[in-house]
PDB file of C-alpha atoms in Angstrom:
ATOM      1  CA  UNK A   1     -59.796  22.724  50.413  1.00 47.00           C
ATOM      2  CA  UNK A   2     -55.983  21.209  50.480  1.00 45.00           C
ATOM      3  CA  UNK A   3     -56.551  19.691  53.719  1.00 49.00           C
ATOM      4  CA  UNK A   4     -59.946  18.112  52.201  1.00 44.00           C
ATOM      5  CA  UNK A   5     -58.270  16.863  49.179  1.00 43.00           C
ATOM      6  CA  UNK A   6     -55.316  15.250  51.608  1.00 44.00           C
ATOM      7  CA  UNK A   7     -58.162  13.380  53.579  1.00 45.00           C
ATOM      8  CA  UNK A   8     -59.836  12.137  50.522  1.00 43.00           C
ATOM      9  CA  UNK A   9     -56.462  10.729  48.794  1.00 45.00           C
ATOM     10  CA  UNK A  10     -56.068   9.001  52.407  1.00 43.00           C
ATOM     11  CA  UNK A  11     -59.453   7.291  52.777  1.00 46.00           C
ATOM     12  CA  UNK A  12     -59.600   6.093  48.884  1.00 45.00           C
ATOM     13  CA  UNK A  13     -55.958   4.639  49.833  1.00 42.00           C
ATOM     14  CA  UNK A  14     -57.205   3.098  53.074  1.00 42.00           C
ATOM     15  CA  UNK A  15     -60.703   1.520  50.997  1.00 43.00           C
ATOM     16  CA  UNK A  16     -58.551  -0.078  48.084  1.00 41.00           C
ATOM     17  CA  UNK A  17     -56.623  -1.603  51.020  1.00 44.00           C
ATOM     18  CA  UNK A  18     -59.623  -3.567  51.982  1.00 41.00           C
ATOM     19  CA  UNK A  19     -61.108  -4.130  49.026  1.00 40.00           C
ATOM     20  CA  UNK A  20     -57.446  -6.045  48.022  1.00 42.00           C
ATOM     21  CA  UNK A  21     -57.935  -8.111  51.246  1.00 43.00           C
ATOM     22  CA  UNK A  22     -61.350  -9.011  50.284  1.00 44.00           C
ATOM     23  CA  UNK A  23     -60.764 -10.055  46.943  1.00 39.00           C
ATOM     24  CA  UNK A  24     -57.706 -12.060  47.998  1.00 42.00           C
ATOM     25  CA  UNK A  25     -60.095 -13.694  50.627  1.00 40.00           C
ATOM     26  CA  UNK A  26     -62.433 -14.364  47.567  1.00 40.00           C
ATOM     27  CA  UNK A  27     -59.898 -15.838  45.807  1.00 36.00           C
ATOM     28  CA  UNK A  28     -58.594 -18.228  48.204  1.00 35.00           C
ATOM     29  CA  UNK A  29     -62.217 -19.484  49.277  1.00 38.00           C
ATOM     30  CA  UNK A  30     -63.591 -19.834  45.707  1.00 38.00           C
ATOM     31  CA  UNK A  31     -62.229 -23.392  44.326  1.00 38.00           C
ATOM     32  CA  UNK A  32     -61.787 -23.608  40.329  1.00 44.00           C
ATOM     33  CA  UNK A  33     -63.478 -20.140  39.672  1.00 61.00           C
ATOM     34  CA  UNK A  34     -60.683 -17.321  39.659  1.00 75.00           C
ATOM     35  CA  UNK A  35     -61.861 -13.945  41.228  1.00 67.00           C
ATOM     36  CA  UNK A  36     -61.261 -11.430  38.320  1.00 76.00           C
ATOM     37  CA  UNK A  37     -61.073  -7.560  37.836  1.00 65.00           C
ATOM     38  CA  UNK A  38     -64.389  -7.476  36.380  1.00 70.00           C
ATOM     39  CA  UNK A  39     -66.272  -9.046  39.244  1.00 73.00           C
ATOM     40  CA  UNK A  40     -64.160  -6.916  41.617  1.00 76.00           C
ATOM     41  CA  UNK A  41     -65.820  -4.051  39.501  1.00 78.00           C
ATOM     42  CA  UNK A  42     -69.385  -5.409  38.983  1.00 78.00           C
ATOM     43  CA  UNK A  43     -69.498  -5.093  43.411  1.00 83.00           C
ATOM     44  CA  UNK A  44     -69.045  -1.267  43.150  1.00 89.00           C
ATOM     45  CA  UNK A  45     -71.820   0.642  44.418  1.00 90.00           C
ATOM     46  CA  UNK A  46     -72.019   4.562  43.737  1.00 90.00           C
ATOM     47  CA  UNK A  47     -75.176   5.628  46.104  1.00 91.00           C
ATOM     48  CA  UNK A  48     -76.304   9.054  46.043  1.00 91.00           C
ATOM     49  CA  UNK A  49     -78.359  10.010  49.294  1.00 95.00           C
ATOM     50  CA  UNK A  50     -80.328  13.004  49.776  1.00 96.00           C
ATOM     51  CA  UNK A  51     -82.119  13.825  53.679  1.00 96.00           C
ATOM     52  CA  UNK A  52     -83.073  15.753  56.373  1.00 96.00           C
ATOM     53  CA  UNK A  53     -81.630  16.150  59.681  1.00 94.00           C
ATOM     54  CA  UNK A  54     -81.667  18.057  63.387  1.00 93.00           C
ATOM     55  CA  UNK A  55     -79.556  18.142  66.382  1.00 90.00           C
ATOM     56  CA  UNK A  56     -80.952  16.491  69.283  1.00 90.00           C
ATOM     57  CA  UNK A  57     -79.119  19.247  71.703  1.00 86.00           C
ATOM     58  CA  UNK A  58     -81.062  21.900  69.722  1.00 86.00           C
ATOM     59  CA  UNK A  59     -78.018  24.334  69.433  1.00 88.00           C
ATOM     60  CA  UNK A  60     -78.658  24.497  65.541  1.00 89.00           C
ATOM     61  CA  UNK A  61     -81.343  24.331  63.236  1.00 90.00           C
ATOM     62  CA  UNK A  62     -82.976  21.376  61.209  1.00 92.00           C
ATOM     63  CA  UNK A  63     -81.477  21.003  57.869  1.00 90.00           C
ATOM     64  CA  UNK A  64     -80.822  19.056  54.601  1.00 93.00           C
ATOM     65  CA  UNK A  65     -77.677  16.626  53.768  1.00 93.00           C
ATOM     66  CA  UNK A  66     -76.536  14.961  50.608  1.00 94.00           C
ATOM     67  CA  UNK A  67     -73.993  12.540  50.269  1.00 94.00           C
ATOM     68  CA  UNK A  68     -71.901  10.603  47.569  1.00 93.00           C
ATOM     69  CA  UNK A  69     -70.428   7.132  48.349  1.00 93.00           C
ATOM     70  CA  UNK A  70     -68.323   4.671  46.582  1.00 93.00           C
ATOM     71  CA  UNK A  71     -68.812   1.076  48.147  1.00 93.00           C
ATOM     72  CA  UNK A  72     -67.756  -2.142  47.588  1.00 93.00           C
ATOM     73  CA  UNK A  73     -69.913  -5.450  48.349  1.00 91.00           C
ATOM     74  CA  UNK A  74     -68.987  -8.876  48.792  1.00 87.00           C
ATOM     75  CA  UNK A  75     -72.401 -10.065  47.746  1.00 90.00           C
ATOM     76  CA  UNK A  76     -75.064  -7.732  46.072  1.00 88.00           C
ATOM     77  CA  UNK A  77     -77.912  -7.909  48.385  1.00 89.00           C
ATOM     78  CA  UNK A  78     -76.613  -9.770  51.470  1.00 94.00           C
ATOM     79  CA  UNK A  79     -73.256 -10.106  53.395  1.00 94.00           C
ATOM     80  CA  UNK A  80     -70.564  -7.494  54.262  1.00 95.00           C
ATOM     81  CA  UNK A  81     -69.903  -3.711  52.449  1.00 95.00           C
ATOM     82  CA  UNK A  82     -67.369  -1.330  52.843  1.00 95.00           C
ATOM     83  CA  UNK A  83     -68.260   2.415  51.597  1.00 95.00           C
ATOM     84  CA  UNK A  84     -66.575   5.782  51.175  1.00 95.00           C
ATOM     85  CA  UNK A  85     -68.775   8.637  52.221  1.00 95.00           C
ATOM     86  CA  UNK A  86     -68.577  12.147  51.729  1.00 96.00           C
ATOM     87  CA  UNK A  87     -71.400  14.143  53.447  1.00 95.00           C
ATOM     88  CA  UNK A  88     -72.395  17.773  53.637  1.00 93.00           C
ATOM     89  CA  UNK A  89     -74.923  19.784  55.308  1.00 92.00           C
ATOM     90  CA  UNK A  90     -75.274  23.515  56.586  1.00 89.00           C
ATOM     91  CA  UNK A  91     -77.185  24.847  60.093  1.00 88.00           C
ATOM     92  CA  UNK A  92     -77.807  28.044  61.442  1.00 87.00           C
ATOM     93  CA  UNK A  93     -77.130  29.327  64.971  1.00 84.00           C
ATOM     94  CA  UNK A  94     -78.359  31.865  67.357  1.00 82.00           C
ATOM     95  CA  UNK A  95     -77.038  33.322  70.333  1.00 80.00           C
ATOM     96  CA  UNK A  96     -73.847  31.850  70.289  1.00 79.00           C
ATOM     97  CA  UNK A  97     -70.098  34.092  70.571  1.00 75.00           C
ATOM     98  CA  UNK A  98     -68.020  31.810  68.216  1.00 74.00           C
ATOM     99  CA  UNK A  99     -64.383  31.583  69.452  1.00 71.00           C
ATOM    100  CA  UNK A 100     -62.075  34.047  67.681  1.00 65.00           C
ATOM    101  CA  UNK A 101     -64.654  36.404  66.579  1.00 66.00           C
ATOM    102  CA  UNK A 102     -67.452  38.844  67.498  1.00 66.00           C
ATOM    103  CA  UNK A 103     -70.311  36.938  65.452  1.00 66.00           C
ATOM    104  CA  UNK A 104     -73.634  35.256  67.341  1.00 72.00           C
ATOM    105  CA  UNK A 105     -75.900  34.539  64.745  1.00 77.00           C
ATOM    106  CA  UNK A 106     -75.183  32.582  61.329  1.00 79.00           C
ATOM    107  CA  UNK A 107     -74.724  29.800  59.674  1.00 84.00           C
ATOM    108  CA  UNK A 108     -72.045  26.777  59.476  1.00 87.00           C
ATOM    109  CA  UNK A 109     -71.728  24.243  56.964  1.00 90.00           C
ATOM    110  CA  UNK A 110     -70.198  20.805  57.450  1.00 93.00           C
ATOM    111  CA  UNK A 111     -68.128  18.528  55.467  1.00 94.00           C
ATOM    112  CA  UNK A 112     -67.755  15.102  56.920  1.00 95.00           C
ATOM    113  CA  UNK A 113     -65.867  12.194  55.532  1.00 96.00           C
ATOM    114  CA  UNK A 114     -65.524   8.977  56.533  1.00 96.00           C
ATOM    115  CA  UNK A 115     -65.717   5.013  55.914  1.00 96.00           C
ATOM    116  CA  UNK A 116     -68.068   2.737  57.257  1.00 95.00           C
ATOM    117  CA  UNK A 117     -68.402  -1.025  57.316  1.00 97.00           C
ATOM    118  CA  UNK A 118     -71.455  -2.957  57.564  1.00 97.00           C
ATOM    119  CA  UNK A 119     -73.556  -6.115  56.856  1.00 97.00           C
ATOM    120  CA  UNK A 120     -76.760  -6.541  54.633  1.00 96.00           C
ATOM    121  CA  UNK A 121     -79.156  -9.222  56.146  1.00 96.00           C
ATOM    122  CA  UNK A 122     -81.701 -10.790  53.417  1.00 95.00           C
ATOM    123  CA  UNK A 123     -85.308 -10.338  54.135  1.00 95.00           C
ATOM    124  CA  UNK A 124     -86.260 -13.799  53.266  1.00 94.00           C
ATOM    125  CA  UNK A 125     -88.596 -16.243  54.709  1.00 91.00           C
ATOM    126  CA  UNK A 126     -86.124 -19.099  55.590  1.00 93.00           C
ATOM    127  CA  UNK A 127     -82.800 -17.176  56.306  1.00 92.00           C
ATOM    128  CA  UNK A 128     -80.963 -20.776  57.111  1.00 92.00           C
ATOM    129  CA  UNK A 129     -82.029 -22.147  53.454  1.00 93.00           C
ATOM    130  CA  UNK A 130     -81.118 -19.311  51.942  1.00 93.00           C
ATOM    131  CA  UNK A 131     -77.444 -19.014  53.054  1.00 93.00           C
ATOM    132  CA  UNK A 132     -77.170 -22.489  52.125  1.00 93.00           C
ATOM    133  CA  UNK A 133     -78.257 -21.885  48.619  1.00 93.00           C
ATOM    134  CA  UNK A 134     -78.446 -17.725  47.917  1.00 91.00           C
ATOM    135  CA  UNK A 135     -80.800 -16.731  45.661  1.00 91.00           C
ATOM    136  CA  UNK A 136     -81.463 -12.844  44.594  1.00 89.00           C
ATOM    137  CA  UNK A 137     -83.897 -11.317  46.541  1.00 91.00           C
ATOM    138  CA  UNK A 138     -85.597  -7.704  46.479  1.00 94.00           C
ATOM    139  CA  UNK A 139     -85.300  -6.998  50.283  1.00 96.00           C
ATOM    140  CA  UNK A 140     -82.691  -6.540  52.591  1.00 96.00           C
ATOM    141  CA  UNK A 141     -82.062  -4.415  55.878  1.00 97.00           C
ATOM    142  CA  UNK A 142     -78.332  -3.072  56.598  1.00 97.00           C
ATOM    143  CA  UNK A 143     -76.457  -1.564  59.534  1.00 98.00           C
ATOM    144  CA  UNK A 144     -73.120  -0.045  59.652  1.00 97.00           C
ATOM    145  CA  UNK A 145     -70.607   1.727  61.770  1.00 97.00           C
ATOM    146  CA  UNK A 146     -68.670   4.859  60.368  1.00 97.00           C
ATOM    147  CA  UNK A 147     -65.419   6.286  61.847  1.00 97.00           C
ATOM    148  CA  UNK A 148     -64.612   9.595  60.502  1.00 97.00           C
ATOM    149  CA  UNK A 149     -64.070  13.569  60.917  1.00 96.00           C
ATOM    150  CA  UNK A 150     -66.379  16.374  60.757  1.00 95.00           C
ATOM    151  CA  UNK A 151     -65.160  19.652  59.419  1.00 93.00           C
ATOM    152  CA  UNK A 152     -67.142  22.733  60.335  1.00 89.00           C
ATOM    153  CA  UNK A 153     -66.451  25.892  58.082  1.00 87.00           C
ATOM    154  CA  UNK A 154     -68.105  29.367  59.735  1.00 82.00           C
ATOM    155  CA  UNK A 155     -67.557  32.921  58.880  1.00 68.00           C
ATOM    156  CA  UNK A 156     -64.772  34.450  60.999  1.00 59.00           C
ATOM    157  CA  UNK A 157     -65.911  38.079  61.276  1.00 57.00           C
ATOM    158  CA  UNK A 158     -63.452  40.727  62.800  1.00 54.00           C
ATOM    159  CA  UNK A 159     -63.341  44.287  63.147  1.00 51.00           C
ATOM    160  CA  UNK A 160     -60.468  46.295  61.813  1.00 52.00           C
ATOM    161  CA  UNK A 161     -59.003  49.068  63.685  1.00 52.00           C
ATOM    162  CA  UNK A 162     -61.655  51.603  65.192  1.00 52.00           C
ATOM    163  CA  UNK A 163     -63.858  51.901  62.039  1.00 50.00           C
ATOM    164  CA  UNK A 164     -67.051  49.896  61.560  1.00 48.00           C
ATOM    165  CA  UNK A 165     -65.183  47.453  58.682  1.00 47.00           C
ATOM    166  CA  UNK A 166     -65.457  43.871  58.503  1.00 50.00           C
ATOM    167  CA  UNK A 167     -63.164  41.201  56.903  1.00 52.00           C
ATOM    168  CA  UNK A 168     -64.334  37.909  56.404  1.00 54.00           C
ATOM    169  CA  UNK A 169     -62.261  34.536  56.133  1.00 62.00           C
ATOM    170  CA  UNK A 170     -63.326  31.118  56.332  1.00 65.00           C
ATOM    171  CA  UNK A 171     -62.653  29.209  59.514  1.00 71.00           C
ATOM    172  CA  UNK A 172     -62.573  25.676  59.536  1.00 79.00           C
ATOM    173  CA  UNK A 173     -62.404  23.199  62.481  1.00 86.00           C
ATOM    174  CA  UNK A 174     -62.254  19.164  62.518  1.00 93.00           C
ATOM    175  CA  UNK A 175     -63.314  16.916  65.181  1.00 95.00           C
ATOM    176  CA  UNK A 176     -63.713  12.883  65.039  1.00 97.00           C
ATOM    177  CA  UNK A 177     -66.733  11.571  64.865  1.00 96.00           C
ATOM    178  CA  UNK A 178     -68.611   7.725  64.787  1.00 97.00           C
ATOM    179  CA  UNK A 179     -71.472   7.411  62.696  1.00 97.00           C
ATOM    180  CA  UNK A 180     -74.130   4.702  63.258  1.00 97.00           C
ATOM    181  CA  UNK A 181     -76.768   3.793  60.351  1.00 97.00           C
ATOM    182  CA  UNK A 182     -79.692   1.496  59.603  1.00 98.00           C
ATOM    183  CA  UNK A 183     -81.831   1.180  56.626  1.00 97.00           C
ATOM    184  CA  UNK A 184     -84.286  -1.193  54.095  1.00 98.00           C
ATOM    185  CA  UNK A 185     -83.361  -1.589  50.550  1.00 97.00           C
ATOM    186  CA  UNK A 186     -85.433  -2.452  47.935  1.00 97.00           C
ATOM    187  CA  UNK A 187     -83.971  -3.757  44.765  1.00 95.00           C
ATOM    188  CA  UNK A 188     -86.066  -2.880  41.393  1.00 94.00           C
ATOM    189  CA  UNK A 189     -84.005  -4.340  39.041  1.00 91.00           C
ATOM    190  CA  UNK A 190     -80.727  -6.345  39.656  1.00 86.00           C
ATOM    191  CA  UNK A 191     -78.542  -3.531  39.245  1.00 88.00           C
ATOM    192  CA  UNK A 192     -81.100  -0.696  40.475  1.00 92.00           C
ATOM    193  CA  UNK A 193     -82.280  -0.484  43.993  1.00 94.00           C
ATOM    194  CA  UNK A 194     -83.730   2.442  46.239  1.00 96.00           C
ATOM    195  CA  UNK A 195     -83.087   2.471  50.257  1.00 97.00           C
ATOM    196  CA  UNK A 196     -84.452   4.493  53.058  1.00 98.00           C
ATOM    197  CA  UNK A 197     -81.483   5.182  56.215  1.00 97.00           C
ATOM    198  CA  UNK A 198     -81.959   6.724  59.674  1.00 97.00           C
ATOM    199  CA  UNK A 199     -78.161   7.703  61.043  1.00 97.00           C
ATOM    200  CA  UNK A 200     -77.145   9.450  64.097  1.00 96.00           C
ATOM    201  CA  UNK A 201     -73.307  10.873  64.437  1.00 95.00           C
ATOM    202  CA  UNK A 202     -71.685  11.105  67.786  1.00 95.00           C
ATOM    203  CA  UNK A 203     -68.909  13.793  68.241  1.00 94.00           C
ATOM    204  CA  UNK A 204     -66.103  12.623  69.701  1.00 95.00           C
ATOM    205  CA  UNK A 205     -64.526  16.431  70.543  1.00 94.00           C
ATOM    206  CA  UNK A 206     -66.666  19.406  70.806  1.00 92.00           C
ATOM    207  CA  UNK A 207     -67.077  21.130  67.520  1.00 90.00           C
ATOM    208  CA  UNK A 208     -66.873  24.916  67.210  1.00 86.00           C
ATOM    209  CA  UNK A 209     -70.322  25.768  67.702  1.00 88.00           C
ATOM    210  CA  UNK A 210     -70.471  23.006  70.587  1.00 90.00           C
ATOM    211  CA  UNK A 211     -67.683  24.714  72.322  1.00 88.00           C
ATOM    212  CA  UNK A 212     -69.364  28.113  71.977  1.00 86.00           C
ATOM    213  CA  UNK A 213     -72.735  26.382  73.416  1.00 88.00           C
ATOM    214  CA  UNK A 214     -70.541  24.892  76.395  1.00 88.00           C
ATOM    215  CA  UNK A 215     -69.101  28.194  77.167  1.00 85.00           C
ATOM    216  CA  UNK A 216     -72.403  29.881  77.260  1.00 84.00           C
ATOM    217  CA  UNK A 217     -73.977  26.441  79.626  1.00 85.00           C
ATOM    218  CA  UNK A 218     -76.543  25.484  77.157  1.00 88.00           C
ATOM    219  CA  UNK A 219     -75.168  21.984  76.525  1.00 87.00           C
ATOM    220  CA  UNK A 220     -73.449  19.438  78.700  1.00 83.00           C
ATOM    221  CA  UNK A 221     -73.145  16.768  76.235  1.00 86.00           C
ATOM    222  CA  UNK A 222     -71.923  16.465  72.952  1.00 88.00           C
ATOM    223  CA  UNK A 223     -74.107  15.386  69.904  1.00 87.00           C
ATOM    224  CA  UNK A 224     -74.019  15.243  66.275  1.00 88.00           C
ATOM    225  CA  UNK A 225     -77.091  15.467  63.924  1.00 92.00           C
ATOM    226  CA  UNK A 226     -79.832  12.561  63.781  1.00 95.00           C
ATOM    227  CA  UNK A 227     -80.726  12.023  59.702  1.00 96.00           C
ATOM    228  CA  UNK A 228     -83.603  10.487  57.876  1.00 97.00           C
ATOM    229  CA  UNK A 229     -82.405   9.769  54.418  1.00 97.00           C
ATOM    230  CA  UNK A 230     -83.378   8.054  50.699  1.00 97.00           C
ATOM    231  CA  UNK A 231     -81.150   7.086  48.118  1.00 95.00           C
ATOM    232  CA  UNK A 232     -80.234   5.232  45.133  1.00 94.00           C
ATOM    233  CA  UNK A 233     -78.272   2.220  44.724  1.00 92.00           C
ATOM    234  CA  UNK A 234     -76.387   2.337  41.348  1.00 89.00           C
ATOM    235  CA  UNK A 235     -74.313  -0.826  39.909  1.00 88.00           C
ATOM    236  CA  UNK A 236     -72.289  -1.425  37.015  1.00 81.00           C
ATOM    237  CA  UNK A 237     -74.029  -4.527  36.353  1.00 78.00           C
TER     238      UNK A 237
END
């Protein structure tokens, strides 16, 4: 948990630096208008996300996922955006011997933290005319890329002496990840929208479950989950 708090703090610090850079850029580009803290505050987005997912290599069960995000958008319904994301989901596995334990069936929890950068494209009839004179519109599509980490937590069960007694401890394993997302968003009101999103997470190093599967010669390539999610976009104004 201490590791998680430190990582979240570092991600927050990084995001505020990016926010400040974008605010400065906006201030330079705007003639006669001062970019205020209120403008920055109104650009913040607080999405909530729920979905389902599966791992293509088949070594883990299907799962439900949930995510909390803190985002900043240059413009509400088009243009660049930045998000800090905390995603959690759990998977069951079978017939895989976890390193440092004598268990082969169980459940693993994943806590994924990352910072995504992306772009929203307005769904309008004349996109050239839109960019010349932007206006509020209800639909957009978006793409993003998110470097981050995945923290896998499993139960490490070991026997004590010759007696059939077991001790259970949380076992954390952290790997770097790269997540790709795409989706469509619909604004019901100017400060409230809904969206659907498809995403794929690539593990850049093997997780503890993938190590067990590689040792068991069940897989040759690393693969994170594919998820299909829906969410709500919430703004202060």
